[in-house]
Structures are given as structure tokens and as C-alpha cells.
Short mmCIF file of C-alpha atoms in Angstrom, two decimals:
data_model
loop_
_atom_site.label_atom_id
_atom_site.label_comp_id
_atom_site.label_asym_id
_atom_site.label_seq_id
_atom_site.Cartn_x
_atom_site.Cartn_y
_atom_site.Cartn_z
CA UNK A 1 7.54 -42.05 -25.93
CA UNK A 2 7.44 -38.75 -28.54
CA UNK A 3 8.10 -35.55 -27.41
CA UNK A 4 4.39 -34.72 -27.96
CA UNK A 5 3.46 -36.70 -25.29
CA UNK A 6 6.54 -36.46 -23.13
CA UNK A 7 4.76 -35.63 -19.07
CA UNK A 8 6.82 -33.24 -17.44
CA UNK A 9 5.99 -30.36 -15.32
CA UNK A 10 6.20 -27.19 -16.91
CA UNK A 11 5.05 -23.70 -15.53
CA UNK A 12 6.39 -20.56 -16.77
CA UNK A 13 9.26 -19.55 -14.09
CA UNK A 14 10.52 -22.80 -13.84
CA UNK A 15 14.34 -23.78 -12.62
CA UNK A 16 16.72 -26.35 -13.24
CA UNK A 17 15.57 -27.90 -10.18
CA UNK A 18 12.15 -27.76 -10.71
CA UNK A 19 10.18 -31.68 -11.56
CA UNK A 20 10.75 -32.97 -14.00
CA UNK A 21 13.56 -30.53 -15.12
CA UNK A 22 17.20 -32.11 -17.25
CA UNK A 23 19.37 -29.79 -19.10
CA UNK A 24 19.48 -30.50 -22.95
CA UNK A 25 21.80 -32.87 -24.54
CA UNK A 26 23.78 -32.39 -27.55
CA UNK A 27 21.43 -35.08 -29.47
CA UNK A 28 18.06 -33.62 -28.56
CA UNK A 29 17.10 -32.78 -31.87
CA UNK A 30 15.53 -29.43 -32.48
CA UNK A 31 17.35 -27.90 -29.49
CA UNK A 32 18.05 -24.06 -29.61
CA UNK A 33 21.62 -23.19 -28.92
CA UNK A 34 22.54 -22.62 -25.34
CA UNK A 35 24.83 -19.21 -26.53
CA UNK A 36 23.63 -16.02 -28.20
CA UNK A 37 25.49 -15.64 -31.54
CA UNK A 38 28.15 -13.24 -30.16
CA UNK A 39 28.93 -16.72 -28.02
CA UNK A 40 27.35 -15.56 -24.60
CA UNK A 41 25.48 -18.33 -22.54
CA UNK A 42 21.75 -17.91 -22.79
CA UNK A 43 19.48 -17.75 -19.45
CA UNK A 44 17.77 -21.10 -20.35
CA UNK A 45 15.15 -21.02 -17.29
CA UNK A 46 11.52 -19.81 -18.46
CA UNK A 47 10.19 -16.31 -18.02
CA UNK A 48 7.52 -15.95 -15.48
CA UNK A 49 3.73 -15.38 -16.98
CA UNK A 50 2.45 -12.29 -17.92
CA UNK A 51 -0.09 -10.34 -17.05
CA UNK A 52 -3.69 -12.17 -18.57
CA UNK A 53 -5.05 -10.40 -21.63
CA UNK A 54 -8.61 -9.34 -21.47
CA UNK A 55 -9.77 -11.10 -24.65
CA UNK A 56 -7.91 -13.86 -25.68
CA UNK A 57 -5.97 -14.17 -29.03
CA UNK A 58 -4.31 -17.23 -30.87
CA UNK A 59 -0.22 -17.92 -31.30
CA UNK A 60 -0.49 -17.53 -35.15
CA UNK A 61 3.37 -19.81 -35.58
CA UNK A 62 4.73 -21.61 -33.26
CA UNK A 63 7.27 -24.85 -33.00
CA UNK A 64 6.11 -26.70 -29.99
CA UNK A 65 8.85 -29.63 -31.43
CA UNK A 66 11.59 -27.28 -31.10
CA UNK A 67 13.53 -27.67 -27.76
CA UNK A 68 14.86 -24.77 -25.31
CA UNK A 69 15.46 -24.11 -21.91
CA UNK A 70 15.71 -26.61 -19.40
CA UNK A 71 12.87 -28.29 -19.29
CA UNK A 72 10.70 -30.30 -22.38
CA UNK A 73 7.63 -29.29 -22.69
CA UNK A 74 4.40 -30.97 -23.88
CA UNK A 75 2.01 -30.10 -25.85
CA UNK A 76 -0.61 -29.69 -23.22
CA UNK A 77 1.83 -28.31 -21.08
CA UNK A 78 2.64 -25.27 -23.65
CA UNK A 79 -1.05 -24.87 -23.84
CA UNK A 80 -2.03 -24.80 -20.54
CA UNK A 81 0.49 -22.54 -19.83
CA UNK A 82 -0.55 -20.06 -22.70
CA UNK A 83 -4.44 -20.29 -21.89
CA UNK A 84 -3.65 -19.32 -18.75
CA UNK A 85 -2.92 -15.97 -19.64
CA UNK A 86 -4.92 -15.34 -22.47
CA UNK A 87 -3.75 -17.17 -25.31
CA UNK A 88 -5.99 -19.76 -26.23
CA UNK A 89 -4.52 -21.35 -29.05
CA UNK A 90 -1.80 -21.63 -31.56
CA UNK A 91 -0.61 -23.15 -34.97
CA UNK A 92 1.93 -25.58 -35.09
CA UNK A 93 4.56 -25.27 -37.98
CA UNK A 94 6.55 -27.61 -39.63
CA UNK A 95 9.67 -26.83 -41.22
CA UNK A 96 10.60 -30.02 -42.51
CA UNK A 97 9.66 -33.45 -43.24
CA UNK A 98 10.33 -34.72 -39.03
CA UNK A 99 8.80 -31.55 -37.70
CA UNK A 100 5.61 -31.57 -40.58
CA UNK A 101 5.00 -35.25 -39.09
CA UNK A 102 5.14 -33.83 -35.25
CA UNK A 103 2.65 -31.31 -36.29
CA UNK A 104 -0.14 -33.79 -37.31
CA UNK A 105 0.39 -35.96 -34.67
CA UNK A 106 0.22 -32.71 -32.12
CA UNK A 107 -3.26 -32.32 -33.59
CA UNK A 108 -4.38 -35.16 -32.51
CA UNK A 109 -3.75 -34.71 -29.04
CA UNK A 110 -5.12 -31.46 -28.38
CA UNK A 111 -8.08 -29.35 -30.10
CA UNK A 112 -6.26 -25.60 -29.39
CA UNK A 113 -4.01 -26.57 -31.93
CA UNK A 114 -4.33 -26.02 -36.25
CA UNK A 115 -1.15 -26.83 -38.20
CA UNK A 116 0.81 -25.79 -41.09
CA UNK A 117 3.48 -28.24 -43.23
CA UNK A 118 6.38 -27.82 -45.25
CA UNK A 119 9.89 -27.73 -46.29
CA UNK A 120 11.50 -24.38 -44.69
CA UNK A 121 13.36 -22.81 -47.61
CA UNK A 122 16.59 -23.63 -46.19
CA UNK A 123 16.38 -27.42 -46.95
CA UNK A 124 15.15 -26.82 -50.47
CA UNK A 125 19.20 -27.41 -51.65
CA UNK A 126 19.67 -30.04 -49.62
CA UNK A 127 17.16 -32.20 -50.13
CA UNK A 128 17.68 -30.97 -54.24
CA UNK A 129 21.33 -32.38 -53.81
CA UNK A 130 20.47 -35.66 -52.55
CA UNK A 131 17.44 -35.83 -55.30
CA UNK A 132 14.90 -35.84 -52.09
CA UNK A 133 12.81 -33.25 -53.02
CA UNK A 134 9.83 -34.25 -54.79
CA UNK A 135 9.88 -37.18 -52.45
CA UNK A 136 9.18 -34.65 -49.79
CA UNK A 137 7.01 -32.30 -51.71
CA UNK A 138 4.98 -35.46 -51.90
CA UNK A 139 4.56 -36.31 -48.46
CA UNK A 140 3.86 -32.38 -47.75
CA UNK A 141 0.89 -33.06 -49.53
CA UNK A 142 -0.11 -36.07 -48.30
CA UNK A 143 0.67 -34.65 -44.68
CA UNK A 144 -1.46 -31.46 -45.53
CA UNK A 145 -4.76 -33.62 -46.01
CA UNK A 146 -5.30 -33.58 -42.03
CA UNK A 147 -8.64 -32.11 -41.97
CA UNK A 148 -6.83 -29.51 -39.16
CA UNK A 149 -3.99 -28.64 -41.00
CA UNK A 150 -5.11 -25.37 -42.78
CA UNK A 151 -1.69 -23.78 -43.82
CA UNK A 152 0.87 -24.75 -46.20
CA UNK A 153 4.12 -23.43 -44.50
CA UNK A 154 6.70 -22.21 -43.51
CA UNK A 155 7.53 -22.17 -47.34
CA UNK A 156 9.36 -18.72 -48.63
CA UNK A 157 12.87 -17.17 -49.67
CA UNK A 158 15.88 -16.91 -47.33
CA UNK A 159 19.02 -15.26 -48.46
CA UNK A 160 20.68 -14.72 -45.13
CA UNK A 161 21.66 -18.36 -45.13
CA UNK A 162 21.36 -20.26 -48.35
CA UNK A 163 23.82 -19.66 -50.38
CA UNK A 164 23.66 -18.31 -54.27
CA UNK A 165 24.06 -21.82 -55.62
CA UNK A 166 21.29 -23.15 -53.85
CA UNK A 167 18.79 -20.24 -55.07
CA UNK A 168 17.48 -21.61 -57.75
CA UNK A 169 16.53 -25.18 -55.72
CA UNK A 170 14.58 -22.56 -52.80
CA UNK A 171 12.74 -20.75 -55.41
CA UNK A 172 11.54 -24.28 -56.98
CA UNK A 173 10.45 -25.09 -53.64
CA UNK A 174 8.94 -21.83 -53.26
CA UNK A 175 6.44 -22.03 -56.23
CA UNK A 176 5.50 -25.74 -55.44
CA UNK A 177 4.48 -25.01 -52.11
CA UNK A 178 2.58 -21.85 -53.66
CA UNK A 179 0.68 -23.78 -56.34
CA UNK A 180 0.16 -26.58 -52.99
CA UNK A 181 -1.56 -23.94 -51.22
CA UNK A 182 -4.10 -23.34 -53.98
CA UNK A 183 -5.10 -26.53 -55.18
CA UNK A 184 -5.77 -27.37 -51.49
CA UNK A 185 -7.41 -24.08 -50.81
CA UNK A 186 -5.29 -23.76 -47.85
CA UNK A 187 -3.17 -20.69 -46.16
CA UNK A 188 -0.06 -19.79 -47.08
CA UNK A 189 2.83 -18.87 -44.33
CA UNK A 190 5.81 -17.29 -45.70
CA UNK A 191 9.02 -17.24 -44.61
CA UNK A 192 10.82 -13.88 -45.68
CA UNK A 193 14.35 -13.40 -44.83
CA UNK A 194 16.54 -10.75 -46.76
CA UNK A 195 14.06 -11.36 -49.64
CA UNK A 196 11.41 -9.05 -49.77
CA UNK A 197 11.20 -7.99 -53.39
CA UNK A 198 11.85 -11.66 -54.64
CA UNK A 199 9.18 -13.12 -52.42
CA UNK A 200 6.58 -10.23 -53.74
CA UNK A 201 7.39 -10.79 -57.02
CA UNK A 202 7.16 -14.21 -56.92
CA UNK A 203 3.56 -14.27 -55.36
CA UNK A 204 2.35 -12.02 -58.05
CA UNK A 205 3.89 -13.94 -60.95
CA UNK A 206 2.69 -17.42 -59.54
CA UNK A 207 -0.74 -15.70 -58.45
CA UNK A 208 -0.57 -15.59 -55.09
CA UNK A 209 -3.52 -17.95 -52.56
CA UNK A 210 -6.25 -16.64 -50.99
CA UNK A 211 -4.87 -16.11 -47.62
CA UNK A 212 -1.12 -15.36 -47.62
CA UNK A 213 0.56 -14.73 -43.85
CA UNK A 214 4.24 -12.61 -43.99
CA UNK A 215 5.15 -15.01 -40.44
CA UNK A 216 7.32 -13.14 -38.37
CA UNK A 217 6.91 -9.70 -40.57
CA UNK A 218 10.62 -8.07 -40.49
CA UNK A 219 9.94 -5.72 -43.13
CA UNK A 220 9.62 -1.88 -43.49
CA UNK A 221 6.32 0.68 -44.06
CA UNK A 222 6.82 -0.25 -47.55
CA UNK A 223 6.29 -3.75 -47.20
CA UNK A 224 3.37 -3.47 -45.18
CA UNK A 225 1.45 -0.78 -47.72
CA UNK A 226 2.33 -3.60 -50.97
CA UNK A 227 0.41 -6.15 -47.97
CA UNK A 228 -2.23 -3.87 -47.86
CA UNK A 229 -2.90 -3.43 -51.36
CA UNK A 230 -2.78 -7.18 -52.07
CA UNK A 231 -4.92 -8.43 -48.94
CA UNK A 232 -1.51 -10.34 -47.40
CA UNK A 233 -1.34 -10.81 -43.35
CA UNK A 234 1.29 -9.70 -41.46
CA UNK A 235 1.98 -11.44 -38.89
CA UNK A 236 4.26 -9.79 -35.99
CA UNK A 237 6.38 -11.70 -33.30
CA UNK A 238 8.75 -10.52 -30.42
CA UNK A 239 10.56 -8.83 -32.83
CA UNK A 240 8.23 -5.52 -32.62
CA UNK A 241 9.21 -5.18 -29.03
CA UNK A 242 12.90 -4.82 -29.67
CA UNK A 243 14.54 -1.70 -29.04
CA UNK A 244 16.27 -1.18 -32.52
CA UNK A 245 13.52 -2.74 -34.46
CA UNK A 246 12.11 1.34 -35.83
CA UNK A 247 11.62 -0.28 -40.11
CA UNK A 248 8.84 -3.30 -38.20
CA UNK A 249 7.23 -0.61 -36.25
CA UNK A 250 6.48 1.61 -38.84
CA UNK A 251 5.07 -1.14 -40.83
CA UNK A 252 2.67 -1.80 -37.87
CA UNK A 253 1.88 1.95 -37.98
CA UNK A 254 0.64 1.40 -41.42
CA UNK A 255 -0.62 -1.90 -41.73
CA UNK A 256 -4.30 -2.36 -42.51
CA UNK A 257 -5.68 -3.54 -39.09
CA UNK A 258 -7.93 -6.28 -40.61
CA UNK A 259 -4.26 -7.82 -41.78
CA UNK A 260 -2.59 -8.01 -38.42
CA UNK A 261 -1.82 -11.16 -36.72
CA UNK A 262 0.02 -11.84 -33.58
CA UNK A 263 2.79 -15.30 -33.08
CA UNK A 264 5.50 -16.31 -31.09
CA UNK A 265 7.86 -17.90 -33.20
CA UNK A 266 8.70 -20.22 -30.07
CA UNK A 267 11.29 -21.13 -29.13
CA UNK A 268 12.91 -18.13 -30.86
CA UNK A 269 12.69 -14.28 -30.78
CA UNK A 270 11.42 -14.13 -27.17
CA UNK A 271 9.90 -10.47 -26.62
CA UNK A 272 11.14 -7.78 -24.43
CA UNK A 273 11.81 -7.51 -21.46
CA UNK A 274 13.43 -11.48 -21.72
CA UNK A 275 14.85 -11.24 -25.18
CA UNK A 276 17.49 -14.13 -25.76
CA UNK A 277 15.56 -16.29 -23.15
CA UNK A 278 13.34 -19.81 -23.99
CA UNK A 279 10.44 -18.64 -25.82
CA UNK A 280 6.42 -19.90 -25.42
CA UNK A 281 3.08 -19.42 -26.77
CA UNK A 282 2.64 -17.79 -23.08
CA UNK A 283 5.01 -14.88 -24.03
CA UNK A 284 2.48 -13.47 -26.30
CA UNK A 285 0.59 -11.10 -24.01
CA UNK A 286 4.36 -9.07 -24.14
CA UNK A 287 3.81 -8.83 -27.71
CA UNK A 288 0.20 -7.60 -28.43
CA UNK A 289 0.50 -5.60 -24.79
CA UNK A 290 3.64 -3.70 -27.18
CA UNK A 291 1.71 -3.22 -30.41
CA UNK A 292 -1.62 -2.06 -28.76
CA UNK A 293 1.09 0.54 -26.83
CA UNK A 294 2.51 1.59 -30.04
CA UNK A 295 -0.55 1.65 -31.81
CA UNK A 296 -2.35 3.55 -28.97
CA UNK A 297 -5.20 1.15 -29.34
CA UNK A 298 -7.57 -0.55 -26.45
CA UNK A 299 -5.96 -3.95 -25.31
CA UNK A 300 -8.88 -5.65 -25.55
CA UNK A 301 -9.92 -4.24 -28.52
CA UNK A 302 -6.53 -4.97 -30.53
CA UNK A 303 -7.15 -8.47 -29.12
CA UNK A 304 -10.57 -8.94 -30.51
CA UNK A 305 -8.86 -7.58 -34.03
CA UNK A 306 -6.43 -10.24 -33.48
CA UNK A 307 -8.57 -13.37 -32.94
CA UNK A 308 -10.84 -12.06 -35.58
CA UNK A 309 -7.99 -12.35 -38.19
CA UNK A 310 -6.40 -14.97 -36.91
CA UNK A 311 -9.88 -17.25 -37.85
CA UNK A 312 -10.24 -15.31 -40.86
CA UNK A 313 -6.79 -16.80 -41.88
CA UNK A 314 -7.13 -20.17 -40.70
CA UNK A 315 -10.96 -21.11 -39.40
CA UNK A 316 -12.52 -22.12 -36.53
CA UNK A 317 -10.33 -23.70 -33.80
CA UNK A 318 -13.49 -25.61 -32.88
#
């Protein structure tokens, strides 16, 4: 049986000794460390829900592959859950050539999903070493043609982990999944870590697509204005919410509202007040309840904004 389809019980607040509920295993693939990176053990049960939001909005990235906590999730679990308090849909990310193949069979099963594919910049080297890559730029491609997968990503630049030998394989990688984007007329989601000026530069040398999404925006006020000028989402995940996070909240400040999106990043960067816990689509009312706090903006109205842009990147859910 896949993990798409797997049928356990799953409600936000859940315990190890809930239905249904096994602690991960070492070979679980995808599974999110069970320690923080200062080696602390994790809380791995799920937050309880949020409060609803009064107009819903859409998880713009989120890995519903990707294992935390104590209990796998389905598909239609994760999106029951997140309906239930006001987020009515999401878009499923591949990162690689397993997880790109998990997203299009996700869409199958359930319409609140869209999907994005490709190679996350970190396996660029790798799969350069072992002459793999245009293999798997190929099937990318062919994986994009899925009439419901409408981004190319998470494609992009990360210095923070790839080292300099390998820079030169993640900035190939980078362009094809650029010139990808525009020949299928699709999104593009970036990944952006420690690379701000190269990925900028590299979009406006290549000519950037249509519809380019910063996921999981860490920049600073800076950032956000070159967005503006150039028509680029920004998409912003629990990350806003934390307490020593002032350079992504001033780029919120400034960001052209029309260019703001709204994600998860499941199972990662869970928002305050359960940072460092399993993350879901559901956690996203923390997040938007945060921005339209720090942007002294109507809830609902900052969630209309958000749905708005959200189809404006990606289309209709229906």
C-alpha cells in the first residue's frame, strides 16, 4: 500500500496512543528527525487545531510525503484536517525524483490538491556525480505534463548545504528547471537559501517565467522591494511568526500585497506557539492570523488577498 493511501486516523492533537498511531522507524523514508539540531528530542505528537479562518486560503508548499510525528498521515487525512479550519487546499511539492512521483499520484486521489516537480537544488551534485541528471531532468518533464501539476519546483540555489564544488552542477539545474517552467508555461517555486543575489541574478539573466514564487521567503525589505519591481511572489511560512525573525517581517511590511502568498512548508518550520513540533497544512491559520497582526490588516480580508494570489499563481483548484 503507498503512503498516499495509507488509512490511519489522524486529527490534529493526536497521541502516541491514539488509532492507528506507531512511532517512526529508522527506514521510513522522508522522516523528519526526532531531535532539534542542538540534539534535543522533538515533541512528535500533533498540535491541536486552530481557531477556523473566516475565508479560507490555500497551503501554497507543502510535502504531504514527508513523515513526522507519530502518526502517518494520508492525504485525505491532511486535508480534512486543514479544511476543517479554513484551509481548503494545498500544493504538493516534489523535491526529487521519489517525492515528484508521490505528487502526481496524490493528485489523483484528491481534487484540493495542485502539484509542483523537481529536483531540490541539493541533489543537483549528486545526481551530476553519478551522470543521473538529465535522466531526471527528463522525467521532471515528463512528470510535469499532469494536467494538475502547474509548478515547476522546488528548483533554486542553496549554499547553506551544498558545498562549493557542487555549485556549478545546482546552478545547471537551476537554469534547466527555469527554461522548464517556460516552455511549459508553468509556475516557478524557488528555493532560496543563503543565495539571494545569485538566485536574482540568475532569473534576470535566464529571463525569468511568468509567475515566479520565493517559497518559504527568508529574505530582508530589500528582497521583497526587487519582488515587487519584478512581479515575483513571496510566499511566507511559519517562519514570520518566529520571535527573532525582524529581516522576514520587514519584507512583509513592504511587500506588494497582490504578491503575498501563505504555505506551510510541512512537515518543517511549524509556526509559533509549537515551533519544533510536526508540522500540517492545518497549522496555517497561526501563520496568516500572525501576518494579518503584523500587517494590521482584517483577517478575512488578508485571507481573501491570499486565495486571490494563490489562483493567480497556480489556477483554479476546480
Amino acid at each position: 500500500m503507498s503512503s498516499t493511501e495509507i488509512p490511519v486516523q489522524y486529527r490534529p492533537g493526536s497521541r502516541p496512543d491514539d488509532d492507528g498511531a506507531r512511532r517512526p522507524s529508522s527506514s521510513d523514508r522522508g522522516t523528519r528527525s526526532s531531535t532539534e539540531d542542538d540534539g534535543r528530542r522533538r515533541k512528535l505528537d500533533y498540535p491541536g487545531a486552530p481557531e477556523p479562518l473566516p475565508v479560507p486560503v490555500i497551503d501554497n508548499h507543502t510535502h504531504l510525503d514527508m513523515r513526522d510525528g507519530l502518526v502517518q498521515v494520508s492525504v485525505a487525512a491532511a486535508l480534512d484536517a486543514a479544511e476543517a479550519v479554513g484551509v481548503k487546499g494545498a500544493v504538493q511539492v516534489g523535491c526529487d525524483l521519489e517525492s515528484s512521483r508521490f505528487t502526481v499520484a496524490a493528485l489523483e486521489l484528491d481534487r484540493r490538491l495542485l502539484g509542483a516537480v523537481a529536483l531540490h537544488p541539493n541533489d543537483a551534485p549528486e545526481l551530476a556525480a553519478r551522470g543521473a541528471l538529465e535522466c531526471a531532468l527528463a522525467e521532471i518533464e515528463r512528470l510535469a505534463a499532469h494536467p494538475r501539476v502547474r509548478a515547476i519546483g522546488e528548483t533554486g540555489l542553496d549554499y547553506f548545504r551544498t558545498a562549493e564544488s557542487g555549485l556549478a552542477d545546482q546552478r545547471y539545474s537551476f537554469r534547466r528547471h527555469i527554461d522548464l517552467a517556460k516552455r511549459l508555461g508553468l509556475a516557478l517555486q524557488i528555493h532560496d537559501r543563503d543565495a539571494h543575489a545569485d538566485v536574482v541574478a540568475t532569473l534576470q539573466a535566464e529571463g525569468a517565467p511568468e509567475r515566479v514564487v520565493l517559497h518559504c521567503f527568508s529574505g530582508d525589505a530589500d528582497l521583497a522591494r526587487i519582488c515587487n519591481a519584478n512581479g515575483w511572489y513571496m510566499s511566507f511560512a511559519g517562519t514570520v511568526t518566529f520571535k527573532n525573525a525582524h529581516d522576514i517581517r520587514a519584507a512583509l511590511t513592504v511587500a506588494d500585497p497582490q504578491l503575498v502568498l501563505v504555505e506551510t512548508d510541512a512537515p518543517f518550520l511549524t509556526p509559533h506557539p509549537h515551533r519544533g513540533r510536526p508540522n500540517a497544512s492545518y497549522m496555517v491559520p497561526y501563520t496568516v492570523r500572525s501576518m494579518a497582526e503584523l500587517l494590521a490588516k482584517d483577517l478575512g480580508l488578508l485571507g481573501a488577498e491570499l486565495a486571490a494570489n494563490t489562483e493567480a499563481v497556480y489556477g483554479s483548484w476546480g
